[in-house]
Amino acid sequence: MLITDVHAFIQHGYRDFIPHLSIDCAILGYHDGILKILLTAWPDLDGWCLPGGYISRTESIDHAAQRILEERTGLADVFLQQYHTFGQMNRVLPLEEKPEFHDNPLYRAIRGSWLDARTVSIGYYALIDFSRATPRPDEFSRECRWWDIRELPPLLFDHPLMIKTALDTIRKDLQVHPVGLQLLPEEFTVPELQRLYETLLNRTLDRRNFMKKMQQLGILIRHDRTRSIGSHRSPYLYSFDEERYREVLTDQRNMSF
Amino acid sequence: MLITDVHAFIQHGYRDFIPHLSIDCAILGYHDGILKILLTAWPDLDGWCLPGGYISRTESIDHAAQRILEERTGLADVFLQQYHTFGQMNRVLPLEEKPEFHDNPLYRAIRGSWLDARTVSIGYYALIDFSRATPRPDEFSRECRWWDIRELPPLLFDHPLMIKTALDTIRKDLQVHPVGLQLLPEEFTVPELQRLYETLLNRTLDRRNFMKKMQQLGILIRHDRTRSIGSHRSPYLYSFDEERYREVLTDQRNMSF
DNA sequence: TTTTATTGCGTATCTTGTACACATTAATTT
DNA sequence: AAATTAATGTGTACAAGATACGCAATAAAA
């Protein structure tokens, strides 16, 4: 279901979508040791938001989250995880007190509509390779682009909390689930995999112990030595043993990093 | 906000409450080695439900959950944890196909109202001492009572999944957070505490190793030896060091059980 | 007094996490 | 071509933690 006319959506959207309830996606992108997050901006406003949307009356909330992610990134079949539902009373209010917001054309159009209501938002997170995604703004936004997680712009609503909670959840999930299948190329080196973990955890790890843990998990398949990047010993190339990878995903044992 | 008239609520409730969104509470009760869950039943129907309710337009979702729990149990200031939001399309549907449901007086009254709509439900869990709670049915229910977790009655909607998810979440949280402050009397013995853990985890633990872990956490204060229950050596009485207990709650290290 | 079941406290062992040493490799430098 | 350099691959030592289990102390019952 595509929103083709913003004003029609503002006026009649409640026919197709559930009011008072939205979904916001913390879409984290990784590439070459850099962790970014996808944010959208309203026209004529400074603040940025997580990409969000509404739930069709005929789709599940998981489906809605998948659809929103696909609309913003063009990517389908991404691992998307519900992590928290945000329902504080003041999650939108602080912004209504800002005068520059009241003059905003889009906000004036929304005022009084079904969108101008107290809204509970279900948070989802995804972890993708940002080089494979092409950010597309939705009809409400002037821009949609990646931001380095370490240098975020001013955020609207309770989205700082949403981002923090998403990152905390990912780091906790990392202790239980392997990461990398959707983020690294088909073939990769162990240092590349380690770099991913170090970026997500925001700290350095010991090479040798990291290798040991991955070998214990048994999710790596080593190929013939190849890639010669730098001016030193060339590392082996690996792929994920996808069957084993998925076994470990459903496993309950946790690792320490 | 109390619902005094069921039919007024069915007709005008949407003025005060958010439609399409509900809260269901998995209220787990423990006492003397028995784990129970609080369930409510519709009049003239076999199926049982988790106690639930709607969110006032002027309260946070956490507040709504607290209020619902207090209405059902009379208990305030209980540790209540949001654990998952359920939004499958078919979470209510399977029941609509049952003929005995269509003849139900309450269901017939609801048909066509704002309550007869696709609903997303936010799940919360609580862990309390069931001997301190007095179950009270709400206006929709004929009965509200404790059920042994091992012998549940037939459940409506997706509530079997909700209960399973709640139990899985509690068992996972047990690895990180201590349990017992709201469940045991002011003074208790270590075997009593261990029994609580064994009941929640549904398996036996080694006495000596359990004691060691509790001592490591440092949340126990030993009193003068007293309680003489059985016909053998009488165990020491302990209390929680509440300050330390709360420190450990916010800590991130996890224990293995 | 003896028996029995339970509690309290300890130790041995195995597993796991962590720190770090050293050999291997490949491009660069001399 | 040999030496240098910086990275990768593998192994080992130590510490911390988890687990298994032994044995004395106690209190009520036999």
Coordinates of C-alpha atoms (C1' of nucleotides) in Angstrom, one line a residue:
Chain A
M1 CA 0.0 0.0 0.0
L2 CA 1.7 3.2 -1.2
I3 CA 0.8 6.7 0.0
T4 CA 0.6 8.7 -3.2
D5 CA -1.1 11.8 -1.9
V6 CA 0.0 13.3 1.4
H7 CA -3.1 15.3 2.0
A8 CA -5.4 12.4 1.1
F9 CA -3.5 10.3 3.6
I10 CA -3.9 13.0 6.3
Q11 CA -7.6 13.2 5.7
H12 CA -8.5 9.6 4.9
G13 CA -5.6 7.5 6.0
Y14 CA -7.5 6.2 9.1
R15 CA -9.6 4.1 6.7
D16 CA -6.7 1.9 5.8
F17 CA -4.4 2.4 8.8
I18 CA -4.8 1.9 12.6
P19 CA -4.8 5.2 14.4
H20 CA -2.9 5.9 17.6
L21 CA -0.3 3.3 16.8
S22 CA 2.8 3.6 14.7
I23 CA 6.0 1.7 14.0
D24 CA 9.5 3.2 14.1
C25 CA 12.5 1.4 12.7
A26 CA 16.0 1.7 14.0
I27 CA 17.7 0.7 10.8
L28 CA 21.4 0.3 11.5
G29 CA 23.8 0.1 8.6
Y30 CA 27.3 -1.3 8.7
H31 CA 30.1 -1.1 6.2
D32 CA 33.8 -1.1 6.5
G33 CA 33.9 -0.6 10.2
I34 CA 31.4 2.2 10.2
L35 CA 28.0 2.0 11.9
K36 CA 25.3 4.3 10.7
I37 CA 21.6 4.8 11.2
L38 CA 19.0 5.8 8.7
L39 CA 17.1 9.0 9.6
T40 CA 14.5 11.1 7.9
A41 CA 13.8 14.8 8.2
W42 CA 10.7 16.8 7.9
P43 CA 10.6 19.6 5.4
D44 CA 11.7 23.0 6.8
L45 CA 12.7 21.6 10.1
D46 CA 16.0 20.8 11.8
G47 CA 15.0 17.7 13.7
W48 CA 15.5 14.1 12.4
C49 CA 13.4 11.0 13.1
L50 CA 13.6 7.3 12.8
P51 CA 11.8 6.1 9.7
G52 CA 8.4 5.2 10.7
G53 CA 4.9 4.5 9.5
Y54 CA 1.5 3.2 10.2
I55 CA 0.0 -0.3 10.4
S56 CA -2.5 -1.3 7.7
R57 CA -5.7 -2.7 9.1
T58 CA -5.0 -5.9 7.1
E59 CA -1.4 -6.6 7.9
S60 CA 0.5 -7.8 11.0
I61 CA 2.8 -5.5 12.8
D62 CA 5.8 -7.5 11.7
H63 CA 4.6 -7.1 8.1
A64 CA 4.2 -3.4 8.6
A65 CA 7.7 -3.1 9.9
Q66 CA 9.1 -5.1 6.9
R67 CA 7.1 -2.9 4.5
I68 CA 8.4 0.3 6.1
L69 CA 11.9 -0.9 5.9
E70 CA 11.6 -1.9 2.3
E71 CA 10.0 1.4 1.4
R72 CA 13.0 3.3 2.9
T73 CA 15.8 1.0 1.8
G74 CA 14.6 -1.1 -1.1
L75 CA 15.7 -4.2 0.8
A76 CA 13.4 -7.2 1.4
D77 CA 13.7 -10.2 3.7
V78 CA 15.8 -8.4 6.2
F79 CA 16.1 -9.7 9.8
L80 CA 13.9 -7.3 11.7
Q81 CA 13.4 -7.5 15.4
Q82 CA 10.8 -6.0 17.6
Y83 CA 12.5 -4.6 20.7
H84 CA 10.2 -2.3 22.7
T85 CA 7.0 -0.4 22.6
F86 CA 7.1 3.3 23.6
G87 CA 4.0 4.7 25.2
Q88 CA 4.9 7.6 27.5
M89 CA 2.5 10.4 27.6
N90 CA 5.1 13.0 26.8
R91 CA 6.8 11.2 24.0
V92 CA 5.5 13.8 21.5
L93 CA 4.6 16.7 23.7
P94 CA 8.0 18.3 24.2
L95 CA 8.0 19.1 20.5
E96 CA 4.6 20.7 20.5
E97 CA 6.0 23.3 22.8
K98 CA 8.5 24.4 20.3
P99 CA 7.3 27.4 18.4
E100 CA 9.2 26.7 15.2
F101 CA 7.3 23.5 14.9
H102 CA 3.9 25.2 15.0
D103 CA 4.8 27.2 11.9
N104 CA 5.8 24.1 10.0
P105 CA 3.6 23.6 6.9
L106 CA 3.3 19.8 7.3
Y107 CA 2.5 20.1 11.0
R108 CA -0.2 22.6 10.3
A109 CA -1.7 20.3 7.7
I110 CA -1.7 17.4 10.2
R111 CA -3.2 19.4 13.1
G112 CA -6.7 18.2 13.9
S113 CA -6.4 15.1 11.7
W114 CA -6.3 11.5 12.9
L115 CA -2.5 11.9 12.9
D116 CA -2.6 14.6 15.5
A117 CA -3.3 12.3 18.3
R118 CA -1.6 10.6 21.2
T119 CA 0.4 7.7 19.6
V120 CA 2.1 4.6 20.9
S121 CA 5.0 3.4 18.8
I122 CA 6.4 -0.1 18.4
G123 CA 10.1 -0.1 17.9
Y124 CA 11.9 -2.5 15.5
Y125 CA 15.6 -2.7 14.8
A126 CA 17.3 -4.0 11.7
L127 CA 21.0 -4.5 10.9
I128 CA 21.9 -4.3 7.2
D129 CA 24.8 -3.5 4.9
F130 CA 24.3 0.2 4.1
S131 CA 26.2 0.0 0.9
R132 CA 23.4 -2.3 -0.5
A133 CA 20.6 0.1 0.5
T134 CA 19.4 3.2 -1.4
P135 CA 17.7 5.5 1.1
R136 CA 14.4 6.9 -0.2
P137 CA 12.5 9.6 1.7
D138 CA 8.8 9.0 2.3
E139 CA 6.1 11.5 1.3
F140 CA 6.4 13.4 4.6
S141 CA 10.2 13.8 4.5
R142 CA 12.5 16.1 2.7
E143 CA 15.4 13.8 3.1
C144 CA 16.4 10.3 4.2
R145 CA 20.0 9.5 4.7
W146 CA 22.6 7.6 6.8
W147 CA 24.1 9.2 9.8
D148 CA 27.2 8.0 11.6
I149 CA 26.1 6.6 14.9
R150 CA 28.7 8.7 16.7
E151 CA 27.6 12.0 15.2
L152 CA 23.9 12.2 15.3
P153 CA 21.9 15.3 14.4
P154 CA 19.3 16.8 16.6
L155 CA 16.4 14.3 17.0
L156 CA 12.7 14.8 17.5
F157 CA 10.3 13.3 20.0
D158 CA 11.6 10.4 22.1
H159 CA 13.8 9.2 19.3
P160 CA 17.0 9.6 21.2
L161 CA 15.6 7.1 23.7
M162 CA 14.5 4.8 20.9
I163 CA 18.0 4.7 19.4
K164 CA 19.7 4.1 22.7
T165 CA 17.3 1.3 23.6
A166 CA 17.8 -0.3 20.1
L167 CA 21.6 -0.2 20.5
D168 CA 21.4 -1.6 24.0
T169 CA 19.2 -4.4 22.8
I170 CA 21.4 -5.2 19.8
R171 CA 24.5 -5.4 22.1
K172 CA 22.6 -7.7 24.4
D173 CA 21.4 -9.9 21.6
L174 CA 25.0 -10.1 20.3
Q175 CA 25.8 -12.2 23.4
V176 CA 23.3 -14.8 22.2
H177 CA 23.0 -14.6 18.4
P178 CA 25.7 -14.5 15.8
V179 CA 25.8 -11.4 13.6
G180 CA 27.1 -10.9 10.1
L181 CA 25.1 -13.0 7.6
Q182 CA 23.3 -10.0 6.2
L183 CA 26.1 -7.5 6.7
L184 CA 29.2 -9.0 5.2
P185 CA 29.8 -10.1 1.6
E186 CA 29.4 -13.8 0.7
E187 CA 33.2 -14.3 1.4
F188 CA 34.9 -12.4 4.1
T189 CA 37.9 -12.5 6.4
V190 CA 37.9 -13.0 10.1
P191 CA 39.4 -9.6 10.7
E192 CA 36.5 -8.1 8.8
L193 CA 34.1 -10.1 11.0
Q194 CA 35.9 -9.0 14.1
R195 CA 35.7 -5.4 12.9
L196 CA 32.0 -5.7 12.7
Y197 CA 31.7 -6.9 16.3
E198 CA 34.1 -4.2 17.5
T199 CA 32.0 -1.6 15.8
L200 CA 28.8 -2.8 17.3
L201 CA 30.2 -3.3 20.8
N202 CA 32.2 0.0 20.5
R203 CA 35.4 -1.6 21.9
T204 CA 38.4 -3.7 20.8
L205 CA 38.6 -7.4 21.1
D206 CA 41.5 -9.8 21.2
R207 CA 42.1 -11.3 17.7
R208 CA 43.0 -14.7 19.0
N209 CA 40.2 -15.1 21.4
F210 CA 37.7 -13.8 18.9
M211 CA 38.9 -16.4 16.4
K212 CA 38.6 -19.1 19.0
K213 CA 35.0 -18.2 19.8
M214 CA 34.0 -18.2 16.2
Q215 CA 35.7 -21.6 15.7
Q216 CA 33.8 -22.9 18.8
L217 CA 30.5 -21.8 17.3
G218 CA 31.4 -23.7 14.1
I219 CA 29.6 -21.2 11.9
L220 CA 32.6 -20.5 9.7
I221 CA 33.7 -22.4 6.6
R222 CA 37.3 -21.7 5.5
H223 CA 38.1 -21.4 1.8
D224 CA 41.5 -21.5 -0.1
R225 CA 43.6 -18.6 0.9
T226 CA 43.1 -15.7 -1.3
R227 CA 42.4 -12.0 -0.7
S228 CA 45.6 -10.0 -0.8
I229 CA 44.6 -6.5 0.4
G230 CA 47.4 -5.0 2.3
S231 CA 51.1 -5.3 2.2
H232 CA 51.3 -8.2 4.6
R233 CA 50.2 -11.7 5.1
S234 CA 46.9 -12.3 3.3
P235 CA 44.1 -13.6 5.4
Y236 CA 41.9 -16.6 4.6
L237 CA 38.5 -16.1 3.2
Y238 CA 35.5 -17.5 5.0
S239 CA 31.8 -18.0 4.5
F240 CA 29.1 -18.7 6.9
D241 CA 27.8 -22.2 7.3
E242 CA 24.3 -21.0 7.0
E243 CA 22.7 -24.2 8.3
R244 CA 24.8 -24.1 11.5
Y245 CA 24.4 -20.4 11.7
R246 CA 20.7 -20.7 12.0
E247 CA 21.1 -23.5 14.5
V248 CA 23.1 -21.2 16.7
L249 CA 20.5 -18.5 16.2
T250 CA 17.9 -20.6 17.9
D251 CA 20.3 -21.9 20.5
Q252 CA 20.1 -20.4 24.0
R253 CA 23.7 -20.5 25.2
N254 CA 25.2 -17.0 25.5
M255 CA 28.7 -15.9 24.6
S256 CA 30.7 -13.2 26.4
F257 CA 32.3 -10.4 24.4
Chain B
M1 CA -10.8 5.4 35.9
L2 CA -13.3 2.7 36.7
I3 CA -15.7 1.1 34.3
T4 CA -19.0 1.1 36.1
D5 CA -21.4 0.3 33.3
V6 CA -20.4 -2.4 30.7
H7 CA -22.7 -1.2 28.0
A8 CA -21.7 2.4 28.5
F9 CA -18.2 1.3 28.1
I10 CA -19.0 -0.7 25.0
Q11 CA -20.7 2.3 23.4
H12 CA -18.7 5.3 24.6
G13 CA -15.4 3.8 25.9
Y14 CA -13.5 5.0 22.8
R15 CA -13.9 8.6 24.2
D16 CA -11.6 7.8 27.1
F17 CA -9.6 4.9 25.8
I18 CA -7.4 4.3 22.8
P19 CA -9.0 1.9 20.3
H20 CA -7.2 -0.9 18.5
L21 CA -4.7 -1.2 21.4
S22 CA -4.9 -3.2 24.6
I23 CA -2.7 -4.4 27.4
D24 CA -2.6 -8.0 28.7
C25 CA -0.8 -8.9 31.9
A26 CA 0.8 -12.2 32.6
I27 CA 0.5 -12.0 36.4
L28 CA 2.5 -14.8 37.8
G29 CA 2.0 -15.7 41.4
Y30 CA 4.3 -17.7 43.6
H31 CA 3.8 -19.2 47.0
D32 CA 5.3 -22.3 48.8
G33 CA 6.9 -23.8 45.7
I34 CA 3.8 -23.3 43.5
L35 CA 3.7 -21.1 40.4
K36 CA 0.3 -19.9 39.3
I37 CA -1.0 -17.4 36.8
L38 CA -4.1 -15.2 37.1
L39 CA -6.7 -15.8 34.5
T40 CA -10.2 -14.4 33.8
A41 CA -13.1 -16.0 32.1
W42 CA -16.0 -14.6 30.1
P43 CA -19.5 -15.3 31.2
D44 CA -21.0 -18.5 29.7
L45 CA -17.8 -19.5 28.0
D46 CA -15.2 -22.1 28.5
G47 CA -12.1 -20.2 27.5
W48 CA -9.8 -18.2 29.8
C49 CA -7.8 -15.1 29.2
L50 CA -5.0 -13.1 30.6
P51 CA -6.3 -10.1 32.6
G52 CA -6.3 -7.2 30.2
G53 CA -7.6 -3.7 29.6
Y54 CA -7.4 -0.6 27.6
I55 CA -5.1 2.4 27.7
S56 CA -6.6 5.7 28.8
R57 CA -5.9 8.6 26.5
T58 CA -4.3 10.4 29.4
E59 CA -2.0 7.8 30.8
S60 CA 1.2 6.1 29.7
I61 CA 1.1 2.4 28.8
D62 CA 3.2 1.5 31.9
H63 CA 0.6 3.3 34.0
A64 CA -2.2 1.5 32.3
A65 CA -0.6 -1.9 33.0
Q66 CA -0.1 -0.9 36.7
R67 CA -3.7 0.1 36.9
I68 CA -5.0 -3.1 35.3
L69 CA -2.8 -5.1 37.7
E70 CA -4.1 -3.2 40.7
E71 CA -7.7 -3.6 39.6
R72 CA -7.3 -7.4 39.3
T73 CA -5.1 -8.0 42.4
G74 CA -5.4 -5.0 44.7
L75 CA -1.7 -4.7 44.7
A76 CA 0.1 -1.5 44.0
D77 CA 3.8 -0.7 43.3
V78 CA 4.5 -4.1 41.8
F79 CA 7.5 -4.7 39.5
L80 CA 5.9 -4.9 36.1
Q81 CA 7.8 -5.5 32.9
Q82 CA 6.8 -4.9 29.3
Y83 CA 8.0 -8.0 27.4
H84 CA 6.4 -8.1 23.9
T85 CA 3.8 -6.6 21.7
F86 CA 1.5 -9.0 19.8
G87 CA 0.1 -7.9 16.5
Q88 CA -0.5 -10.9 14.3
M89 CA -3.6 -10.6 12.1
N90 CA -5.0 -13.9 13.3
R91 CA -4.6 -13.3 17.0
V92 CA -8.3 -13.0 17.6
L93 CA -9.7 -14.5 14.4
P94 CA -9.5 -18.2 15.3
L95 CA -12.0 -17.6 18.0
E96 CA -14.5 -15.8 15.7
E97 CA -14.8 -19.0 13.8
K98 CA -16.1 -20.8 16.8
P99 CA -19.9 -21.0 16.8
E100 CA -20.3 -21.1 20.6
F101 CA -18.6 -17.7 20.7
H102 CA -21.2 -16.1 18.4
D103 CA -24.0 -17.0 20.8
N104 CA -22.2 -15.4 23.7
P105 CA -24.2 -12.5 25.1
L106 CA -21.2 -10.3 25.9
Y107 CA -19.7 -11.0 22.4
R108 CA -23.0 -10.1 20.8
A109 CA -23.1 -6.8 22.7
I110 CA -19.6 -6.0 21.6
R111 CA -20.2 -6.8 17.9
G112 CA -20.0 -3.7 15.8
S113 CA -18.7 -1.5 18.7
W114 CA -15.2 0.0 18.9
L115 CA -14.1 -3.1 20.7
D116 CA -15.0 -5.3 17.8
A117 CA -11.9 -4.4 15.8
R118 CA -8.5 -5.7 15.0
T119 CA -6.4 -5.1 18.2
V120 CA -2.7 -5.0 19.0
S121 CA -1.9 -6.0 22.5
I122 CA 1.1 -5.0 24.6
G123 CA 2.2 -7.8 27.0
Y124 CA 3.4 -7.1 30.5
Y125 CA 4.5 -9.6 33.1
A126 CA 4.5 -9.3 36.9
L127 CA 5.7 -11.7 39.6
I128 CA 4.0 -11.5 42.9
D129 CA 3.1 -13.5 46.0
F130 CA -0.3 -14.9 45.2
S131 CA -1.2 -15.2 48.9
R132 CA -1.1 -11.4 49.2
A133 CA -3.5 -10.8 46.2
T134 CA -7.2 -11.1 46.2
P135 CA -8.3 -11.7 42.6
R136 CA -11.2 -9.6 41.5
P137 CA -13.0 -10.2 38.1
D138 CA -13.6 -7.1 35.9
E139 CA -16.9 -6.1 34.6
F140 CA -16.5 -8.4 31.6
S141 CA -15.6 -11.5 33.5
R142 CA -17.6 -14.1 35.4
E143 CA -14.5 -15.2 37.3
C144 CA -10.9 -14.3 38.0
R145 CA -8.7 -16.8 39.7
W146 CA -5.3 -18.4 40.0
W147 CA -4.4 -21.4 37.9
D148 CA -1.4 -23.7 38.5
I149 CA 1.0 -23.0 35.6
R150 CA 1.3 -26.8 35.0
E151 CA -2.4 -27.3 34.6
L152 CA -3.9 -24.5 32.5
P153 CA -7.5 -24.4 31.3
P154 CA -8.4 -23.9 27.6
L155 CA -7.2 -20.4 26.6
L156 CA -8.7 -18.0 24.1
F157 CA -7.0 -15.9 21.4
D158 CA -3.3 -16.0 21.2
H159 CA -3.0 -16.2 25.0
P160 CA -1.1 -19.5 25.0
L161 CA 1.7 -17.8 23.0
M162 CA 1.5 -14.8 25.4
I163 CA 2.0 -17.0 28.4
K164 CA 4.8 -19.0 26.8
T165 CA 6.6 -15.8 25.8
A166 CA 6.2 -14.3 29.3
L167 CA 7.7 -17.4 30.9
D168 CA 10.6 -17.5 28.5
T169 CA 11.3 -13.9 29.2
I170 CA 11.2 -14.3 32.9
R171 CA 13.6 -17.2 32.8
K172 CA 15.9 -15.2 30.6
D173 CA 15.7 -12.1 33.0
L174 CA 16.4 -14.4 35.9
Q175 CA 19.9 -14.8 34.5
V176 CA 20.5 -11.1 35.0
H177 CA 18.2 -9.9 37.8
P178 CA 17.7 -11.2 41.3
V179 CA 14.2 -12.4 42.1
G180 CA 12.4 -12.7 45.4
L181 CA 12.0 -9.2 46.9
Q182 CA 8.2 -9.1 46.2
L183 CA 7.6 -12.8 46.5
L184 CA 9.0 -13.9 49.8
P185 CA 8.2 -12.7 53.3
E186 CA 10.4 -10.2 55.0
E187 CA 12.4 -13.0 56.5
F188 CA 13.0 -16.2 54.7
T189 CA 15.4 -19.1 54.5
V190 CA 17.8 -19.9 51.7
P191 CA 16.0 -23.2 50.9
E192 CA 12.8 -21.2 50.5
L193 CA 14.6 -18.8 48.1
Q194 CA 16.1 -21.8 46.2
R195 CA 12.6 -23.3 45.9
L196 CA 11.4 -20.1 44.2
Y197 CA 14.2 -20.3 41.7
E198 CA 13.7 -24.0 41.1
T199 CA 10.0 -23.4 40.5
L200 CA 10.6 -20.6 38.1
L201 CA 13.3 -22.5 36.2
N202 CA 11.4 -25.7 36.4
R203 CA 14.5 -27.7 37.4
T204 CA 16.5 -28.6 40.5
L205 CA 19.6 -26.7 41.6
D206 CA 22.5 -27.7 43.8
R207 CA 22.0 -26.4 47.3
R208 CA 25.6 -25.5 47.9
N209 CA 26.3 -23.8 44.6
F210 CA 23.1 -21.9 44.9
M211 CA 24.1 -20.6 48.3
K212 CA 27.5 -19.6 46.9
K213 CA 26.0 -17.6 44.1
M214 CA 23.7 -15.7 46.5
Q215 CA 26.6 -15.0 48.8
Q216 CA 28.6 -13.7 45.8
L217 CA 25.8 -11.3 44.9
G218 CA 25.8 -10.1 48.4
I219 CA 22.1 -9.4 48.5
L220 CA 21.4 -11.5 51.6
I221 CA 21.6 -10.4 55.3
R222 CA 21.7 -13.3 57.8
H223 CA 19.9 -13.0 61.1
D224 CA 20.1 -15.1 64.2
R225 CA 19.2 -18.6 63.6
T226 CA 15.5 -19.2 64.3
R227 CA 12.9 -20.9 62.2
S228 CA 12.3 -24.5 63.3
I229 CA 10.0 -25.9 60.7
G230 CA 10.7 -29.5 60.2
S231 CA 12.2 -32.2 62.3
H232 CA 15.8 -31.5 61.5
R233 CA 18.4 -28.8 61.6
S234 CA 16.7 -25.4 61.6
P235 CA 17.9 -23.0 58.8
Y236 CA 19.1 -19.4 59.3
L237 CA 16.7 -16.6 58.5
Y238 CA 17.7 -14.1 55.9
S239 CA 16.4 -10.8 54.6
F240 CA 17.4 -9.0 51.4
D241 CA 19.9 -6.1 51.5
E242 CA 17.5 -4.0 49.5
E243 CA 20.1 -1.3 48.6
R244 CA 22.5 -3.9 47.3
Y245 CA 19.5 -5.8 45.7
R246 CA 18.6 -2.7 43.6
E247 CA 22.3 -2.3 42.7
V248 CA 22.4 -5.8 41.3
L249 CA 19.1 -5.2 39.4
T250 CA 20.7 -2.4 37.4
D251 CA 24.0 -4.3 37.0
Q252 CA 24.6 -6.0 33.6
R253 CA 26.6 -9.1 34.6
N254 CA 24.6 -12.3 34.1
M255 CA 24.5 -15.4 36.2
S256 CA 24.2 -19.0 35.1
F257 CA 21.5 -21.2 36.6
Chain C
dT1 C1' 21.1 -42.8 72.9
dT2 C1' 20.7 -43.7 68.2
dT3 C1' 18.8 -42.7 63.9
dT4 C1' 17.5 -39.8 60.2
dA5 C1' 16.9 -35.9 57.3
dT6 C1' 18.3 -31.4 56.6
dT7 C1' 21.4 -27.4 56.8
dG8 C1' 26.1 -25.2 56.6
dC9 C1' 30.5 -25.0 54.8
dG10 C1' 34.2 -26.7 52.5
dT11 C1' 37.2 -28.8 48.5
dA12 C1' 38.4 -31.0 44.0
dT13 C1' 37.7 -30.8 39.2
dC14 C1' 36.4 -29.3 35.0
dT15 C1' 35.1 -25.6 31.8
dT16 C1' 35.6 -21.1 30.2
dG17 C1' 37.5 -16.5 29.7
dT18 C1' 41.6 -13.8 29.3
dA19 C1' 46.3 -12.4 28.4
dC20 C1' 50.1 -13.0 25.8
dA21 C1' 54.1 -15.4 23.1
dC22 C1' 55.8 -16.9 18.8
dA23 C1' 55.8 -18.6 14.1
dT24 C1' 54.1 -17.6 9.4
dT25 C1' 53.3 -14.9 5.5
dA26 C1' 53.6 -11.2 1.8
dA27 C1' 54.5 -6.9 0.3
dT28 C1' 57.9 -3.2 0.9
dT29 C1' 62.4 -1.6 1.6
dT30 C1' 67.4 -1.8 1.2
Chain D
dA1 C1' 68.0 -11.1 -3.3
dA2 C1' 68.0 -10.4 1.5
dA3 C1' 66.2 -7.8 5.3
dT4 C1' 62.4 -5.4 7.2
dT5 C1' 57.7 -4.6 8.5
dA6 C1' 53.1 -5.4 9.6
dA7 C1' 49.6 -8.2 9.5
dT8 C1' 47.6 -13.2 10.1
dG9 C1' 47.5 -18.1 12.2
dT10 C1' 48.1 -21.0 16.1
dG11 C1' 49.3 -22.3 20.7
dT12 C1' 49.9 -22.0 25.8
dA13 C1' 49.7 -20.3 30.6
dC14 C1' 47.0 -18.4 34.0
dA15 C1' 42.8 -16.8 36.3
dA16 C1' 38.0 -17.0 37.1
dG17 C1' 33.9 -19.3 37.2
dA18 C1' 30.8 -23.4 37.1
dT19 C1' 29.9 -27.9 38.7
dA20 C1' 30.1 -32.0 41.5
dC21 C1' 30.4 -33.8 45.7
dG22 C1' 32.2 -34.9 50.8
dC23 C1' 31.5 -34.2 55.5
dA24 C1' 30.4 -32.2 59.8
dA25 C1' 26.6 -29.8 62.5
dT26 C1' 22.0 -29.8 64.1
dA27 C1' 17.3 -30.9 65.6
dA28 C1' 13.5 -33.8 65.9
dA29 C1' 11.9 -38.5 66.0
dA30 C1' 12.7 -43.3 67.0

